[in-house]
Tab-separated table of C-alpha atoms and ligand atoms in Angstrom:
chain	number	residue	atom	x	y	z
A	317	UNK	CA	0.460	-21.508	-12.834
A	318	UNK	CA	2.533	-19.525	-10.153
A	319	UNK	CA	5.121	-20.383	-8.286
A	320	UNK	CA	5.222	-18.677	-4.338
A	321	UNK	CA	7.644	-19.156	-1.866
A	322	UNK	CA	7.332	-20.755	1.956
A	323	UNK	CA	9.646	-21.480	4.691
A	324	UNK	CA	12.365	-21.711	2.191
A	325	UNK	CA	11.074	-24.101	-0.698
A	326	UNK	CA	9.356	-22.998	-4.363
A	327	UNK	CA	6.404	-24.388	-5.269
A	328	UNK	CA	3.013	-24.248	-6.925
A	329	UNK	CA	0.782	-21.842	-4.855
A	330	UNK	CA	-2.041	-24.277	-5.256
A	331	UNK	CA	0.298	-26.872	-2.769
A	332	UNK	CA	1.653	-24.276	-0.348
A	333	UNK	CA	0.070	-25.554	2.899
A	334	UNK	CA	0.205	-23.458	6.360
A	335	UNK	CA	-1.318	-25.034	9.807
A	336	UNK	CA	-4.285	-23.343	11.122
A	337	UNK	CA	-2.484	-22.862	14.653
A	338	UNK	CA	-0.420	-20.387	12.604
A	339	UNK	CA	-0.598	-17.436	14.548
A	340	UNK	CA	-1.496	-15.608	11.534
A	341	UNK	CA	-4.712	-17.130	11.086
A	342	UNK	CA	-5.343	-17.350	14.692
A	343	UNK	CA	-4.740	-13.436	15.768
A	344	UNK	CA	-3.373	-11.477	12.550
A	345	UNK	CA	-0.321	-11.806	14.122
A	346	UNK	CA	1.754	-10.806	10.736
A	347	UNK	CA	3.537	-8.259	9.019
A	348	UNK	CA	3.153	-7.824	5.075
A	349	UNK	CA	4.147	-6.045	2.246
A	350	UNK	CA	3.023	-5.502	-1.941
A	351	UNK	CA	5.433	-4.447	-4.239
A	352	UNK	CA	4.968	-4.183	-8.097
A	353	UNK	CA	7.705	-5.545	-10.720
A	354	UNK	CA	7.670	-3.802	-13.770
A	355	UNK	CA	9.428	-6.105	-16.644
A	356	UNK	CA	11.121	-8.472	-14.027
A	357	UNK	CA	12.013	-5.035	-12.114
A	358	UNK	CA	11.075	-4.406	-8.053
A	359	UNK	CA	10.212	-1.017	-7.488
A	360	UNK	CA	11.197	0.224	-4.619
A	361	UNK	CA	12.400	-2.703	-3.047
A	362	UNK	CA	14.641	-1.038	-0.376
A	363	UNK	CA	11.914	0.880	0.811
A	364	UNK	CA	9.237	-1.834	1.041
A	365	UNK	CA	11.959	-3.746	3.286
A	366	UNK	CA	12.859	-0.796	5.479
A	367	UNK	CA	8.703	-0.350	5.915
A	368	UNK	CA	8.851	-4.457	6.910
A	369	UNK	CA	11.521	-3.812	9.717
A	370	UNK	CA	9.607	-0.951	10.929
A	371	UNK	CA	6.200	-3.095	11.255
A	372	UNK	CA	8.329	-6.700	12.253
A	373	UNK	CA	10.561	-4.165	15.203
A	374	UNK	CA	6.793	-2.733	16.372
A	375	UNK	CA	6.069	-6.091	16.634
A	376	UNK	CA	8.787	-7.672	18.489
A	377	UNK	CA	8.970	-10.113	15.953
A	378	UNK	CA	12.771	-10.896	14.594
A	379	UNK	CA	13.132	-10.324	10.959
A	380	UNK	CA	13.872	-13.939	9.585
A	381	UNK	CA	16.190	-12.510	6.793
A	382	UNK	CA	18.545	-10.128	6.428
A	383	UNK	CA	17.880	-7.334	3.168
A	384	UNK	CA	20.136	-9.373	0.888
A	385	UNK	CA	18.548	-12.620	1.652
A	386	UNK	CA	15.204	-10.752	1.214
A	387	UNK	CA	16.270	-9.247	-2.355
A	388	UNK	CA	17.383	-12.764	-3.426
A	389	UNK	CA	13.833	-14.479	-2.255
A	390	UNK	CA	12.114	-11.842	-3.830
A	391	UNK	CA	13.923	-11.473	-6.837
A	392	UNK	CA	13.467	-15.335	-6.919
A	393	UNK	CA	9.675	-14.949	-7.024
A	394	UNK	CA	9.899	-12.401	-9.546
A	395	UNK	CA	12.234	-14.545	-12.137
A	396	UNK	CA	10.377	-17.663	-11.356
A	397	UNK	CA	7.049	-16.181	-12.382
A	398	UNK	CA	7.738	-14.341	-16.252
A	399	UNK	CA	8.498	-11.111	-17.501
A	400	UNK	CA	4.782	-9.672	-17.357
A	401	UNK	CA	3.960	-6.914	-14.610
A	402	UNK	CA	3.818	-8.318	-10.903
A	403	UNK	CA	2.202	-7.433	-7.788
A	404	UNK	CA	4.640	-9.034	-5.117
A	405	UNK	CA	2.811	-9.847	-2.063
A	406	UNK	CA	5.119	-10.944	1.467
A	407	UNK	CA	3.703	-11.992	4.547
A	408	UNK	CA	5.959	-12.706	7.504
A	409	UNK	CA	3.860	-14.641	10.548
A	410	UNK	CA	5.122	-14.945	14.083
A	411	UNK	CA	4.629	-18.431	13.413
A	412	UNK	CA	2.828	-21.900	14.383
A	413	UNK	CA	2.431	-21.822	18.395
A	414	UNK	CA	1.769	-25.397	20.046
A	415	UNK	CA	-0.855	-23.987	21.796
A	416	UNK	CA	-3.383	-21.278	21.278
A	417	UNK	CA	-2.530	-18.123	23.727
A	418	UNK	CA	-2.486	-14.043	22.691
A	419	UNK	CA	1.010	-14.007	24.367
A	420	UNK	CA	4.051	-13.882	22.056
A	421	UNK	CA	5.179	-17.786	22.152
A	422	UNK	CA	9.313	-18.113	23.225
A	423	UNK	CA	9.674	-21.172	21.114
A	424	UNK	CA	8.255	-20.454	17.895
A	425	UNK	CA	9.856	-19.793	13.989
A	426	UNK	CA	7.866	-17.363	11.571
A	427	UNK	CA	6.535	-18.130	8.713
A	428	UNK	CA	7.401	-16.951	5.682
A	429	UNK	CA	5.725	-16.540	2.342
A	430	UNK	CA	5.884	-15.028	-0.774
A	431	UNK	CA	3.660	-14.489	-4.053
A	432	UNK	CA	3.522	-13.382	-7.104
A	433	UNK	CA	-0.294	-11.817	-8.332
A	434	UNK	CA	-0.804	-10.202	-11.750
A	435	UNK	CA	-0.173	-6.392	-11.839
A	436	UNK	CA	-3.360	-5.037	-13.184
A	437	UNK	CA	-3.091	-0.596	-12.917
A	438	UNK	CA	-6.092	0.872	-13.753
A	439	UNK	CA	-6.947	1.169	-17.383
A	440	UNK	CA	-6.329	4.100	-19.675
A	441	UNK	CA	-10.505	4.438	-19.904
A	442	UNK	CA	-10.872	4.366	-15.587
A	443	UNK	CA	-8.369	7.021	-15.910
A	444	UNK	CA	-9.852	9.147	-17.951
A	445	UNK	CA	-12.946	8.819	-16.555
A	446	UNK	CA	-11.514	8.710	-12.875
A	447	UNK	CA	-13.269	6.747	-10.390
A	448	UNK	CA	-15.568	7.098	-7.607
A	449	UNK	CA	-15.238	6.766	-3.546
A	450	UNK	CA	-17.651	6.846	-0.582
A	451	UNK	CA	-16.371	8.312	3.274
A	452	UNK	CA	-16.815	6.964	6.471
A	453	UNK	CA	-15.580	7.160	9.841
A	454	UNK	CA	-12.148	5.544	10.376
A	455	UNK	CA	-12.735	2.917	12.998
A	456	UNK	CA	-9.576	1.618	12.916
A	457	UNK	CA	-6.984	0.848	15.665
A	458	UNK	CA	-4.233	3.330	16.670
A	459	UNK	CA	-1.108	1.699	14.986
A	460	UNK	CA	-2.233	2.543	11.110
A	461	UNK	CA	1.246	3.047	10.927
A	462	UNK	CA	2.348	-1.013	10.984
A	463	UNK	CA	1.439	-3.183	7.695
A	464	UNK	CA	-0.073	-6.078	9.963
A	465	UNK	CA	-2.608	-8.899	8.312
A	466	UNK	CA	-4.875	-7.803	10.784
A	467	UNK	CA	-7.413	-6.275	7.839
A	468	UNK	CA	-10.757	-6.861	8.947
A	469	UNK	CA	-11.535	-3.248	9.545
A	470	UNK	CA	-9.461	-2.234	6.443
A	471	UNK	CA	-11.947	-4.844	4.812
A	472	UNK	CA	-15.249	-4.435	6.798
A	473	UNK	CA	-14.348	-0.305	5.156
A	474	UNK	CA	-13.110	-1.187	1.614
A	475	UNK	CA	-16.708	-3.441	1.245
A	476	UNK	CA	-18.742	-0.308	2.272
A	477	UNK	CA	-17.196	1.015	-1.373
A	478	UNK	CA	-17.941	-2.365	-3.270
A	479	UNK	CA	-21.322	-2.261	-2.609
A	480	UNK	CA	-21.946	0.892	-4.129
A	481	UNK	CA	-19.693	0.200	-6.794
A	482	UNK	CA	-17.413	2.343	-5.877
A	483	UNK	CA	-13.542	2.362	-5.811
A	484	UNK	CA	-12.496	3.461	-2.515
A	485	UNK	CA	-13.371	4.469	0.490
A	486	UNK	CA	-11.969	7.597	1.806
A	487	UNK	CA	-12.008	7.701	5.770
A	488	UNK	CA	-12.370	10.283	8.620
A	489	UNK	CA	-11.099	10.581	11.666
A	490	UNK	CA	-12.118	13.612	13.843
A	491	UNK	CA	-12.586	15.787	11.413
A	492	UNK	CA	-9.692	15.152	9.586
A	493	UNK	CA	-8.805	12.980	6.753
A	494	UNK	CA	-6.142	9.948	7.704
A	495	UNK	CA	-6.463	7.798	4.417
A	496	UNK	CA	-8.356	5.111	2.157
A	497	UNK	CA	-8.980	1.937	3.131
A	498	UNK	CA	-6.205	0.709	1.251
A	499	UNK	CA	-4.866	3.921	-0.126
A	500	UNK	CA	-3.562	7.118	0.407
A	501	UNK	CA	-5.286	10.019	-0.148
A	502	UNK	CA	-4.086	13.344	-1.981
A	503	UNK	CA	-5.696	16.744	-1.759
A	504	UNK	CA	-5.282	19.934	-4.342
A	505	UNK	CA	-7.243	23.001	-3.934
A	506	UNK	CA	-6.097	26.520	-5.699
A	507	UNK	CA	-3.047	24.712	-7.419
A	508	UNK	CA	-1.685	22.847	-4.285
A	509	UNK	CA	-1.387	19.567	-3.285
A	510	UNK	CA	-2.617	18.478	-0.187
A	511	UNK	CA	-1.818	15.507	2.528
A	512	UNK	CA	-1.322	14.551	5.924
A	513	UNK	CA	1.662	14.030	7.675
A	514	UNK	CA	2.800	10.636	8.290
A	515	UNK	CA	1.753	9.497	12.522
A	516	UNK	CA	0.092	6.439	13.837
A	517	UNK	CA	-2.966	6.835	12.200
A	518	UNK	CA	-1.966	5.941	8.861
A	519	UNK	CA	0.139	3.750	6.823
A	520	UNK	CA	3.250	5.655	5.445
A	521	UNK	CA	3.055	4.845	1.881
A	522	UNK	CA	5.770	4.223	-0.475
A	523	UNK	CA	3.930	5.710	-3.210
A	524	UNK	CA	3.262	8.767	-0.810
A	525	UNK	CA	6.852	9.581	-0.964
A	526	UNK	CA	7.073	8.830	-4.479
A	527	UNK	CA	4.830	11.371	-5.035
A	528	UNK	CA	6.063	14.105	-2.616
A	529	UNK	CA	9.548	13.832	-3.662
A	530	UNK	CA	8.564	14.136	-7.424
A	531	UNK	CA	6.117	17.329	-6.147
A	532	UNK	CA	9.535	18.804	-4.530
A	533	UNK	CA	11.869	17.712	-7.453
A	534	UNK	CA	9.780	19.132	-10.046
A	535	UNK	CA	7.880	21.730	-8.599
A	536	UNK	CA	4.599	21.246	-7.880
A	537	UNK	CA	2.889	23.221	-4.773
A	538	UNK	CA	2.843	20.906	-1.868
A	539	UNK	CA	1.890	21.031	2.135
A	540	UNK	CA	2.378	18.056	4.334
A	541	UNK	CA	-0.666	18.886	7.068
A	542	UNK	CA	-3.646	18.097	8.858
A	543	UNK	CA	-6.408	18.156	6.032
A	544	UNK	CA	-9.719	19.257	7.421
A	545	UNK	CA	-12.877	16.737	6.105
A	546	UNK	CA	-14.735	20.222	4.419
A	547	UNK	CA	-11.536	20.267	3.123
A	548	UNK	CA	-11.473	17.044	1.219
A	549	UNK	CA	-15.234	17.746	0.323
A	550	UNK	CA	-14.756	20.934	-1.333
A	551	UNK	CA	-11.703	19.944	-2.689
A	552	UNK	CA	-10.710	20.634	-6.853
A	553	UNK	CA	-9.241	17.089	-7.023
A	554	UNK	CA	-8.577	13.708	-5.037
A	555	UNK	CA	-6.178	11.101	-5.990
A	556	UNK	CA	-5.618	7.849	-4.300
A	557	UNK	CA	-2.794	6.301	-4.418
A	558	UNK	CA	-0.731	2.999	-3.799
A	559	UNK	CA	1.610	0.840	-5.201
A	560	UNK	CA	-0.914	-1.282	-7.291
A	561	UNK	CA	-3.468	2.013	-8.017
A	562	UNK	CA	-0.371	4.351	-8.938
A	563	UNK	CA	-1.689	7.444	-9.183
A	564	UNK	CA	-5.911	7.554	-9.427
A	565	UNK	CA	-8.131	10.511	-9.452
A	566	UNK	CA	-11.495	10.166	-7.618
A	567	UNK	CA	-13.711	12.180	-9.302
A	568	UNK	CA	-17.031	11.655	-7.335
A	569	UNK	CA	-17.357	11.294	-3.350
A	570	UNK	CA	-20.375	9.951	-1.507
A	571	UNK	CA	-22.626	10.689	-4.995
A	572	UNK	CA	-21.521	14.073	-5.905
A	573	UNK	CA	-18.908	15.405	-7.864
A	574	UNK	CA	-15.378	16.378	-7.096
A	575	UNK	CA	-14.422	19.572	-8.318
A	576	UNK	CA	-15.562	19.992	-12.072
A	577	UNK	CA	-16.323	15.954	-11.963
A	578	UNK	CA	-13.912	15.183	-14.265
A	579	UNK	CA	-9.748	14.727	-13.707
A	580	UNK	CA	-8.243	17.506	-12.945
A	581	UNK	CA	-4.765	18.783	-14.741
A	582	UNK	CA	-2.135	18.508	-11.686
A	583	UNK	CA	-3.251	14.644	-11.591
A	584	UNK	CA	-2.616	14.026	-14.929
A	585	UNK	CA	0.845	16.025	-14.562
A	586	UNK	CA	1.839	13.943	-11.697
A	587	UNK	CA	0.899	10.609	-13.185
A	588	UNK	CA	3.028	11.788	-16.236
A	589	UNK	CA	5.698	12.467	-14.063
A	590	UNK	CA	5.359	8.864	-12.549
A	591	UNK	CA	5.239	7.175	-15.400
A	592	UNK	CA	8.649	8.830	-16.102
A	593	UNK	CA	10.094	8.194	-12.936
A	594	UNK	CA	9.473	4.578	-13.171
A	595	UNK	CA	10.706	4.152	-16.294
A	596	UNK	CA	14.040	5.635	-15.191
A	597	UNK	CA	14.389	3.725	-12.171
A	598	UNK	CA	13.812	0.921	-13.944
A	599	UNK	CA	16.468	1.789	-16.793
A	600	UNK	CA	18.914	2.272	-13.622
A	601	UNK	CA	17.947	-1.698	-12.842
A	602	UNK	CA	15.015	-1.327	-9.769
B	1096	LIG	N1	-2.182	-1.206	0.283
B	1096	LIG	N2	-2.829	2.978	3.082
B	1096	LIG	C1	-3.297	1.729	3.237
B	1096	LIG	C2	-4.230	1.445	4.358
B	1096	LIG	C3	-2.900	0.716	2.337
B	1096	LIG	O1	-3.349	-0.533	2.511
B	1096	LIG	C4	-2.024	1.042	1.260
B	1096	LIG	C5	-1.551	0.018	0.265
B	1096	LIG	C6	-1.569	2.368	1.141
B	1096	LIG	C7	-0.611	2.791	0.056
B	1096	LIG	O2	0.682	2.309	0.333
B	1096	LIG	P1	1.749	2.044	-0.816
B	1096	LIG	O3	1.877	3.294	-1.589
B	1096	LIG	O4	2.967	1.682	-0.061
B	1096	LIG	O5	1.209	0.904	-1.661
B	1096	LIG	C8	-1.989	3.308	2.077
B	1096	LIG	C9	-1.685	-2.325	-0.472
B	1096	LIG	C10	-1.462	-2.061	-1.916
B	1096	LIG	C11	-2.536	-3.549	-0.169
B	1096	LIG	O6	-2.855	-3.740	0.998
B	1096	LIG	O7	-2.848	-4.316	-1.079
């Protein structure tokens, strides 16, 4: 049982109806977000709303709530759906169009939805063990930057990892690394992390910052740059990470080992030091 959220009313997921001229399902004409809840707690809510009015203004779609109407829906979903861990998904449509046309409708309302998923992190044994990610090109468009529905590429990449059984998959562009298909992507070599700086060719992530401010705050070795592809491949460890994966190492890329093969020690340091930083934020009340 789990209650989501549309246009305004509660109710059962299983009877939340949309119309297929929803622009969403149409053209991917949406903006979304996924946020965990940790004991009935959002984490970085503020952010994840700040990222929505960045992708919604790119857009030119209106935001259809204000941040306090926001917290209140999504608090909402949070209370409505029990105290275990959540993985708070948004999606905010341009809306069902009378008629199908690519042109932004004038007469149109968005549509707005809300659900609650399980929060499953990785396990204490996939961490351990770390997991395993293939490359490929990054044939994506060049707004990586907006959190649109428009996944089929993010998709068409992620299943290239599936079928191998693998976790992720870690793309190129040019030469240089941008991100994973539904993560970001961290680089150490000598005792220093690596990872690009935030442009249009890749999403910025929440847990990105999380991560660089906790490198600054408790000193850890960090450059924001341009990471070359030998770079990655020679690399002493990878981590992806997002707001459901937290902090991951990969440990094996396209079938051979990453470093020594095993986790290295600055990504079990900096998963420490999110653990801790999560549990304070959530002491302080989200
Ligand atoms: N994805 N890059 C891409 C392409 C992503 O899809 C994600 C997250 C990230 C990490 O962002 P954050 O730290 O804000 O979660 C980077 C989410 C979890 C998803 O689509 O399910």
């Amino acid at each position: 049982m789990s209650v989501c959220y549309l246009n305004g009313e509660w109710m059962e997921l299983s009877a939340a109806r949309v119309s297929p001229m929803d622009r969403g399902f149409l053209f991917g004409d949406g903006a979304y977000e996924v946020l965990p809840a940790y004991s009935g707690k959002l984490f970085r809510l503020d952010e994840h709303l700040r990222r929505l009015e960045h992708t919604l203004g790119q857009m030119g779609l209106p935001n259809p709530m204000s941040r306090d109407e926001w917290r209140q829906v999504l608090r909402g979903i949070v209370e409505r759906n029990g105290t275990a861990d959540q993985s708070i998904y948004l999606q905010v449509t341009r809306g069902v169009a009378a008629v199908r046309a690519h042109a932004y409708p004038a007469e149109v309302s968005p549509t707005v939805f809300v659900m609650s998923e399980a929060l499953v992190t990785p396990t204490d044994e996939t961490r351990a063990s770390g997991v395993s990610a293939v490359s490929a090109a990054d044939f994506r468009w060049l707004r990586c930057d907006l959190k649109t529905v428009s996944l089929l590429a993010n998709c068409m990449l992620k299943q290239m990892a599936a079928e191998k059984g693998c976790m992720e998959t870690i793309l190129f562009r040019d030469g240089f690394l941008t991100e994973g298909a539904a993560s970001s992507i961290f680089v150490v070599q000598d005792g220093v992390l690596h990872v690009p700086p935030k442009s249009h060719l890749m999403l910025p992530g929440i847990t990105y910052d999380v991560v660089l401010e906790l490198a600054r705050d408790r000193g850890m070795p960090f450059q924001v740059r341009e990471v070359l592809e030998e770079e990655v491949r020679s690399a002493d460890e990878l981590w992806m990470t997002s707001s459901t994966k937290e902090v991951l190492p990969i440990t094996r890329l396209d079938d051979r080992p990453v470093g020594k093969g095993k986790p290295g020690p600055m990504a079990a340091q900096m998963y420490e030091w999110y653990q801790d930083f999560k549990q304070g934020v959530m002491r302080r009340g989200g």
